[in-house]
Amino acid sequence: INNTHNFTMKIVNGVGEATNVSGLIAGIHNATVIFKGNETILGSSNSTLFTVKPAVNIIINKTSDIVGNASVYDLANYTIIVTNNGPSNATDVNVTENLSSLVEYADSTVTAGTYDSASNVWNIPLLANGTDATLTLTVKVVSNGTIDNNVNVTANENDTNETNNNDSADPVEAVPVVDLVITKELQDKIAEVN
């Protein structure tokens, strides 16, 4: 048993409802209900074990160092930051990077965990409450068009706010690169002079 907390039970027709319960950490807890009795009913007590499951609030943020337009063959750096706002530690945190077909992987660095460039998944085995981790991902623009770049995060624990588990940097318009060469030739011609 991880913890013992006192809280108020309201008993109505034999059904109990707990009120004023807060601060319970993840783990197994013991709840005891005591009825002191009155003039007509004998007092009694009952205990039960209950489990508080871990909960996290994982937030993901993605930015790009290119805004607006990029040329084919340019390199772009995506910075992805994952933050655990707790209250529990997060385990098996997986960030899925949905790379556009207009870019290809070039390089990556992480402050925690590992990034698999084949699956585009960044795995962080443990992200403690109140901490963050960063992935810097370098990609090469290989074709023209609109580059969308979405990312999402999941963890083993229940996430109390899934609305902040997805993000994307602003789309970038990749423009084609052309290499024009002008060649001038002079052919032997005889010019007539009058």
C-alpha positions in Angstrom: 0.0 0.0 0.0 1.6 3.3 -1.1 -0.4 5.8 0.9 -3.2 6.3 3.4 -5.5 9.3 3.0 -8.5 10.4 5.0 -11.5 11.4 3.0 -15.2 11.8 3.6 -17.7 9.1 2.6 -21.3 10.0 2.0 -23.5 6.9 2.5 -27.0 6.9 0.9 -29.1 3.7 1.0 -26.0 1.6 1.4 -24.0 3.2 -1.5 -20.9 5.2 -0.7 -19.5 8.1 -2.6 -16.1 9.6 -1.8 -15.7 13.3 -1.7 -12.7 15.6 -1.1 -10.2 13.1 -2.5 -7.1 14.7 -3.8 -3.4 14.2 -3.8 -3.5 10.4 -4.3 -0.4 9.2 -6.1 -0.4 6.2 -8.5 -0.5 2.9 -6.7 -2.6 0.8 -4.4 -4.5 2.6 -1.6 -6.7 1.5 1.3 -10.0 3.2 2.0 -11.7 2.5 5.3 -15.3 3.6 6.0 -16.3 3.8 9.7 -19.9 4.2 10.9 -19.9 5.0 14.6 -23.4 3.9 15.0 -26.4 5.6 16.7 -29.1 4.7 19.1 -30.7 2.1 16.8 -27.9 0.9 14.5 -24.6 -0.7 15.7 -21.4 0.8 14.5 -19.3 -0.9 11.8 -16.4 -0.4 9.5 -15.3 -1.7 6.2 -12.0 -1.4 4.2 -11.2 -1.9 0.6 -8.1 -1.6 -1.6 -8.3 0.5 -4.7 -5.8 1.3 -7.4 -5.0 4.8 -8.7 -3.5 4.5 -12.2 -0.7 6.8 -13.3 -1.7 9.8 -15.3 0.4 12.1 -17.5 -0.1 15.2 -19.6 2.3 14.9 -22.5 2.8 18.0 -24.7 4.5 18.0 -28.1 5.8 21.1 -30.0 7.3 21.1 -33.4 9.1 24.0 -35.3 11.1 24.3 -38.5 14.0 26.6 -39.2 12.6 27.2 -42.7 9.5 29.4 -43.0 7.8 30.1 -46.3 9.8 28.7 -49.3 12.6 26.3 -49.7 14.4 25.1 -52.7 14.9 21.5 -53.8 18.1 20.2 -52.2 17.8 22.6 -49.2 18.2 21.2 -45.7 15.5 21.8 -43.1 15.8 21.3 -39.4 12.8 20.3 -37.4 12.9 20.7 -33.6 10.5 18.5 -31.7 10.1 19.0 -27.9 8.2 16.6 -25.8 7.2 17.7 -22.2 5.7 15.6 -19.4 3.6 17.8 -17.2 2.8 14.8 -14.9 1.7 14.1 -12.4 3.3 10.7 -13.0 6.4 9.7 -14.9 5.7 8.7 -18.5 7.0 5.4 -19.9 7.5 4.1 -23.4 6.9 7.5 -24.9 6.7 7.2 -28.7 6.8 10.2 -31.1 5.8 9.4 -34.6 7.2 11.8 -37.2 5.1 11.8 -40.4 7.7 12.9 -42.9 6.4 14.2 -46.2 7.4 12.3 -49.4 8.9 15.6 -50.6 11.8 15.2 -48.1 14.2 12.5 -47.1 16.0 11.8 -43.8 19.5 13.3 -43.5 20.4 13.3 -39.8 19.1 13.4 -36.2 20.1 14.1 -32.6 18.1 13.4 -29.4 18.6 14.4 -25.8 16.9 11.2 -24.6 15.9 7.9 -26.1 16.5 6.8 -29.7 15.2 7.8 -33.1 14.7 5.1 -35.8 15.0 6.7 -39.2 13.5 3.7 -40.9 10.2 3.9 -39.0 10.4 7.6 -38.2 9.6 6.8 -34.5 11.4 8.4 -31.6 11.2 6.2 -28.5 11.9 7.6 -25.0 11.8 4.8 -22.4 11.2 7.1 -19.4 10.2 10.8 -19.4 10.1 11.9 -15.8 7.4 14.2 -14.5 8.4 17.9 -15.1 11.0 17.1 -17.7 11.3 17.4 -21.5 13.3 15.9 -24.3 14.3 17.2 -27.7 14.7 15.7 -31.2 16.5 17.7 -33.9 15.7 16.2 -37.2 17.5 17.3 -40.4 15.8 16.5 -43.7 16.7 17.2 -47.4 14.1 18.7 -49.7 13.9 16.3 -52.7 10.9 17.5 -54.7 8.8 20.6 -55.2 5.4 21.1 -53.7 3.8 21.8 -50.3 5.7 20.1 -47.4 3.4 19.3 -44.6 5.0 17.9 -41.4 2.9 16.4 -38.6 4.0 14.7 -35.4 2.2 12.9 -32.6 3.1 11.4 -29.2 1.7 8.6 -27.1 2.8 7.0 -23.8 1.8 3.9 -21.8 0.0 6.0 -19.1 -3.4 7.6 -19.4 -3.0 11.1 -20.9 -5.3 13.6 -19.2 -5.2 16.0 -22.2 -4.8 14.4 -25.6 -5.5 17.7 -27.4 -1.8 18.7 -27.1 -0.5 15.3 -28.4 -0.2 16.5 -32.0 1.6 19.4 -33.7 3.0 20.5 -37.0 5.4 23.2 -38.1 4.0 25.6 -40.7 3.9 24.2 -44.2 6.8 25.0 -46.5 6.5 25.5 -50.2 9.4 23.7 -52.0 10.2 25.3 -55.3 12.1 23.6 -58.1 15.7 24.5 -58.9 16.8 24.9 -62.4 20.3 25.2 -63.8 20.1 27.1 -67.1 23.1 27.0 -69.4 23.5 29.3 -72.4 25.8 28.1 -75.1 26.7 30.3 -78.0 28.4 28.9 -81.1 29.8 30.7 -84.0 29.7 28.9 -87.2 32.0 29.6 -90.1 30.0 31.8 -92.4 31.2 33.8 -95.3 29.8 37.2 -95.3 29.5 39.0 -98.6 30.5 42.6 -98.7 28.9 44.8 -101.4 
